């Protein structure tokens, strides 16, 4: 495998900058502070709730 081949394979699997836009979201860890901020700025509040391992492993 040459470096060119490796670069091509990495380009296929790595996310593009457009696919990483969610990283720019200012996540909040305090739900009450987030609720107050959403109310003050008149923006929706999105809750990401899950049960279990974040990687989906058991």
CSV table of N, CA and C in Angstrom, one decimal:
chain,number,residue,atom,x,y,z
A,1,UNK,N,0.9,-1.2,0.0
A,1,UNK,CA,0.0,0.0,0.0
A,1,UNK,C,0.9,1.2,0.0
A,2,UNK,N,0.6,2.1,-0.9
A,2,UNK,CA,1.4,3.4,-1.0
A,2,UNK,C,0.7,4.5,-0.1
A,3,UNK,N,1.4,5.5,0.1
A,3,UNK,CA,0.9,6.7,0.9
A,3,UNK,C,-0.3,7.3,0.1
A,4,UNK,N,-0.3,7.3,-1.2
A,4,UNK,CA,-1.4,7.8,-2.0
A,4,UNK,C,-2.6,7.0,-1.8
A,5,UNK,N,-2.5,5.7,-1.8
A,5,UNK,CA,-3.6,4.8,-1.6
A,5,UNK,C,-4.2,5.0,-0.2
A,6,UNK,N,-3.3,5.1,0.8
A,6,UNK,CA,-3.8,5.3,2.2
A,6,UNK,C,-4.5,6.7,2.3
A,7,UNK,N,-4.0,7.7,1.7
A,7,UNK,CA,-4.6,9.0,1.8
A,7,UNK,C,-6.0,8.9,1.1
A,8,UNK,N,-6.2,8.2,0.0
A,8,UNK,CA,-7.4,8.1,-0.7
A,8,UNK,C,-8.4,7.3,0.2
A,9,UNK,N,-8.0,6.3,0.9
A,9,UNK,CA,-8.9,5.5,1.8
A,9,UNK,C,-9.3,6.3,3.0
A,10,UNK,N,-8.4,7.1,3.5
A,10,UNK,CA,-8.7,8.0,4.7
A,10,UNK,C,-9.7,9.0,4.3
A,11,UNK,N,-9.6,9.6,3.1
A,11,UNK,CA,-10.5,10.6,2.6
A,11,UNK,C,-11.9,10.1,2.5
A,12,UNK,N,-12.1,8.9,2.2
A,12,UNK,CA,-13.4,8.3,2.1
A,12,UNK,C,-14.1,8.1,3.4
A,13,UNK,N,-13.3,7.7,4.4
A,13,UNK,CA,-13.9,7.4,5.7
A,13,UNK,C,-13.9,8.6,6.7
A,14,UNK,N,-13.1,9.5,6.6
A,14,UNK,CA,-13.0,10.7,7.5
A,14,UNK,C,-14.2,11.7,7.2
A,15,UNK,N,-14.8,12.2,8.2
A,15,UNK,CA,-15.9,13.2,7.9
A,15,UNK,C,-15.4,14.5,7.3
A,16,UNK,N,-16.2,15.1,6.5
A,16,UNK,CA,-15.9,16.4,5.9
A,16,UNK,C,-16.2,17.5,6.9
A,17,UNK,N,-15.7,18.7,6.6
A,17,UNK,CA,-16.0,19.8,7.6
A,17,UNK,C,-17.5,20.1,7.6
A,18,UNK,N,-18.2,19.8,6.5
A,18,UNK,CA,-19.7,20.0,6.6
A,18,UNK,C,-20.4,18.9,7.4
A,19,UNK,N,-19.8,17.8,7.5
A,19,UNK,CA,-20.4,16.7,8.3
A,19,UNK,C,-20.0,16.9,9.8
A,20,UNK,N,-19.1,17.8,10.1
A,20,UNK,CA,-18.8,18.0,11.5
A,20,UNK,C,-19.4,19.3,12.1
A,21,UNK,N,-20.3,19.9,11.4
A,21,UNK,CA,-21.0,21.1,11.9
A,21,UNK,C,-21.6,21.0,13.3
A,22,UNK,N,-22.0,19.8,13.6
A,22,UNK,CA,-22.6,19.6,14.9
A,22,UNK,C,-21.6,19.9,16.0
A,23,UNK,N,-20.3,19.8,15.8
A,23,UNK,CA,-19.3,20.1,16.8
A,23,UNK,C,-19.3,21.6,17.2
A,24,UNK,N,-20.0,22.4,16.4
A,24,UNK,CA,-20.0,23.9,16.7
A,24,UNK,C,-21.2,24.2,17.5
A,25,UNK,N,-22.1,23.2,17.8
A,25,UNK,CA,-23.2,23.5,18.7
A,25,UNK,C,-22.7,23.8,20.1
A,26,UNK,N,-23.2,24.8,20.7
A,26,UNK,CA,-22.7,25.1,22.1
A,26,UNK,C,-23.5,24.2,23.1
A,27,UNK,N,-23.1,23.0,23.3
A,27,UNK,CA,-23.7,22.0,24.2
A,27,UNK,C,-23.8,22.5,25.6
A,28,UNK,N,-24.8,22.2,26.3
A,28,UNK,CA,-25.0,22.6,27.7
A,28,UNK,C,-25.1,21.3,28.6
A,29,UNK,N,-24.5,21.3,29.7
A,29,UNK,CA,-24.7,20.1,30.6
A,29,UNK,C,-25.6,20.4,31.8
A,30,UNK,N,-26.0,21.6,32.0
A,30,UNK,CA,-27.0,22.0,33.0
A,30,UNK,C,-28.3,22.2,32.4
A,31,UNK,N,-29.3,21.3,32.6
A,31,UNK,CA,-30.5,21.4,31.9
A,31,UNK,C,-31.3,22.7,32.3
A,32,UNK,N,-31.2,23.1,33.6
A,32,UNK,CA,-32.0,24.3,34.0
A,32,UNK,C,-31.4,25.5,33.4
A,33,UNK,N,-30.1,25.6,33.4
A,33,UNK,CA,-29.5,26.8,32.7
A,33,UNK,C,-29.8,26.8,31.2
A,34,UNK,N,-29.8,25.6,30.6
A,34,UNK,CA,-30.1,25.5,29.2
A,34,UNK,C,-31.6,26.0,28.9
A,35,UNK,N,-32.5,25.5,29.8
A,35,UNK,CA,-33.9,25.9,29.7
A,35,UNK,C,-34.0,27.4,29.8
A,36,UNK,N,-33.4,28.0,30.7
A,36,UNK,CA,-33.5,29.5,30.9
A,36,UNK,C,-32.9,30.2,29.7
A,37,UNK,N,-31.8,29.7,29.2
A,37,UNK,CA,-31.1,30.3,28.0
A,37,UNK,C,-32.1,30.2,26.8
A,38,UNK,N,-32.7,29.0,26.6
A,38,UNK,CA,-33.6,28.8,25.5
A,38,UNK,C,-34.8,29.8,25.6
A,39,UNK,N,-35.3,29.9,26.8
A,39,UNK,CA,-36.4,30.8,27.0
A,39,UNK,C,-36.0,32.3,26.7
A,40,UNK,N,-34.9,32.7,27.2
A,40,UNK,CA,-34.4,34.0,27.1
A,40,UNK,C,-34.1,34.4,25.6
A,41,UNK,N,-33.5,33.4,24.9
A,41,UNK,CA,-33.2,33.7,23.5
A,41,UNK,C,-34.3,33.3,22.5
A,42,UNK,N,-35.4,32.7,23.0
A,42,UNK,CA,-36.5,32.3,22.2
A,42,UNK,C,-36.1,31.3,21.1
A,43,UNK,N,-35.2,30.3,21.6
A,43,UNK,CA,-34.8,29.3,20.7
A,43,UNK,C,-35.2,27.9,21.3
A,44,UNK,N,-35.4,26.9,20.4
A,44,UNK,CA,-35.8,25.6,21.0
A,44,UNK,C,-34.7,24.9,21.8
A,45,UNK,N,-35.2,24.1,22.7
A,45,UNK,CA,-34.3,23.3,23.5
A,45,UNK,C,-34.3,21.8,23.0
A,46,UNK,N,-33.2,21.3,22.6
A,46,UNK,CA,-33.1,20.0,22.1
A,46,UNK,C,-32.4,19.1,23.2
A,47,UNK,N,-33.1,18.1,23.6
A,47,UNK,CA,-32.6,17.2,24.7
A,47,UNK,C,-32.1,15.9,24.0
A,48,UNK,N,-30.8,15.6,24.3
A,48,UNK,CA,-30.3,14.3,23.8
A,48,UNK,C,-30.2,13.4,25.0
A,49,UNK,N,-31.1,12.5,25.1
A,49,UNK,CA,-31.2,11.6,26.2
A,49,UNK,C,-31.0,10.1,25.8
A,50,UNK,N,-30.2,9.4,26.5
A,50,UNK,CA,-30.0,8.0,26.2
A,50,UNK,C,-29.8,7.2,27.4
A,51,UNK,N,-29.9,5.9,27.2
A,51,UNK,CA,-29.7,4.9,28.3
A,51,UNK,C,-28.7,3.9,27.8
A,52,UNK,N,-27.6,3.8,28.6
A,52,UNK,CA,-26.6,2.8,28.2
A,52,UNK,C,-25.3,3.5,27.8
A,53,UNK,N,-24.4,2.7,27.2
A,53,UNK,CA,-23.1,3.1,26.8
A,53,UNK,C,-23.3,4.0,25.5
A,54,UNK,N,-22.6,5.1,25.5
A,54,UNK,CA,-22.7,6.0,24.3
A,54,UNK,C,-22.2,5.3,23.0
A,55,UNK,N,-21.4,4.3,23.1
A,55,UNK,CA,-20.9,3.6,21.9
A,55,UNK,C,-21.8,2.5,21.5
A,56,UNK,N,-22.8,2.2,22.3
A,56,UNK,CA,-23.8,1.1,22.0
A,56,UNK,C,-23.2,-0.2,22.3
A,57,UNK,N,-22.2,-0.3,23.1
A,57,UNK,CA,-21.6,-1.5,23.6
A,57,UNK,C,-22.2,-2.0,24.9
A,58,UNK,N,-22.2,-3.3,25.1
A,58,UNK,CA,-22.7,-3.9,26.3
A,58,UNK,C,-21.6,-4.4,27.2
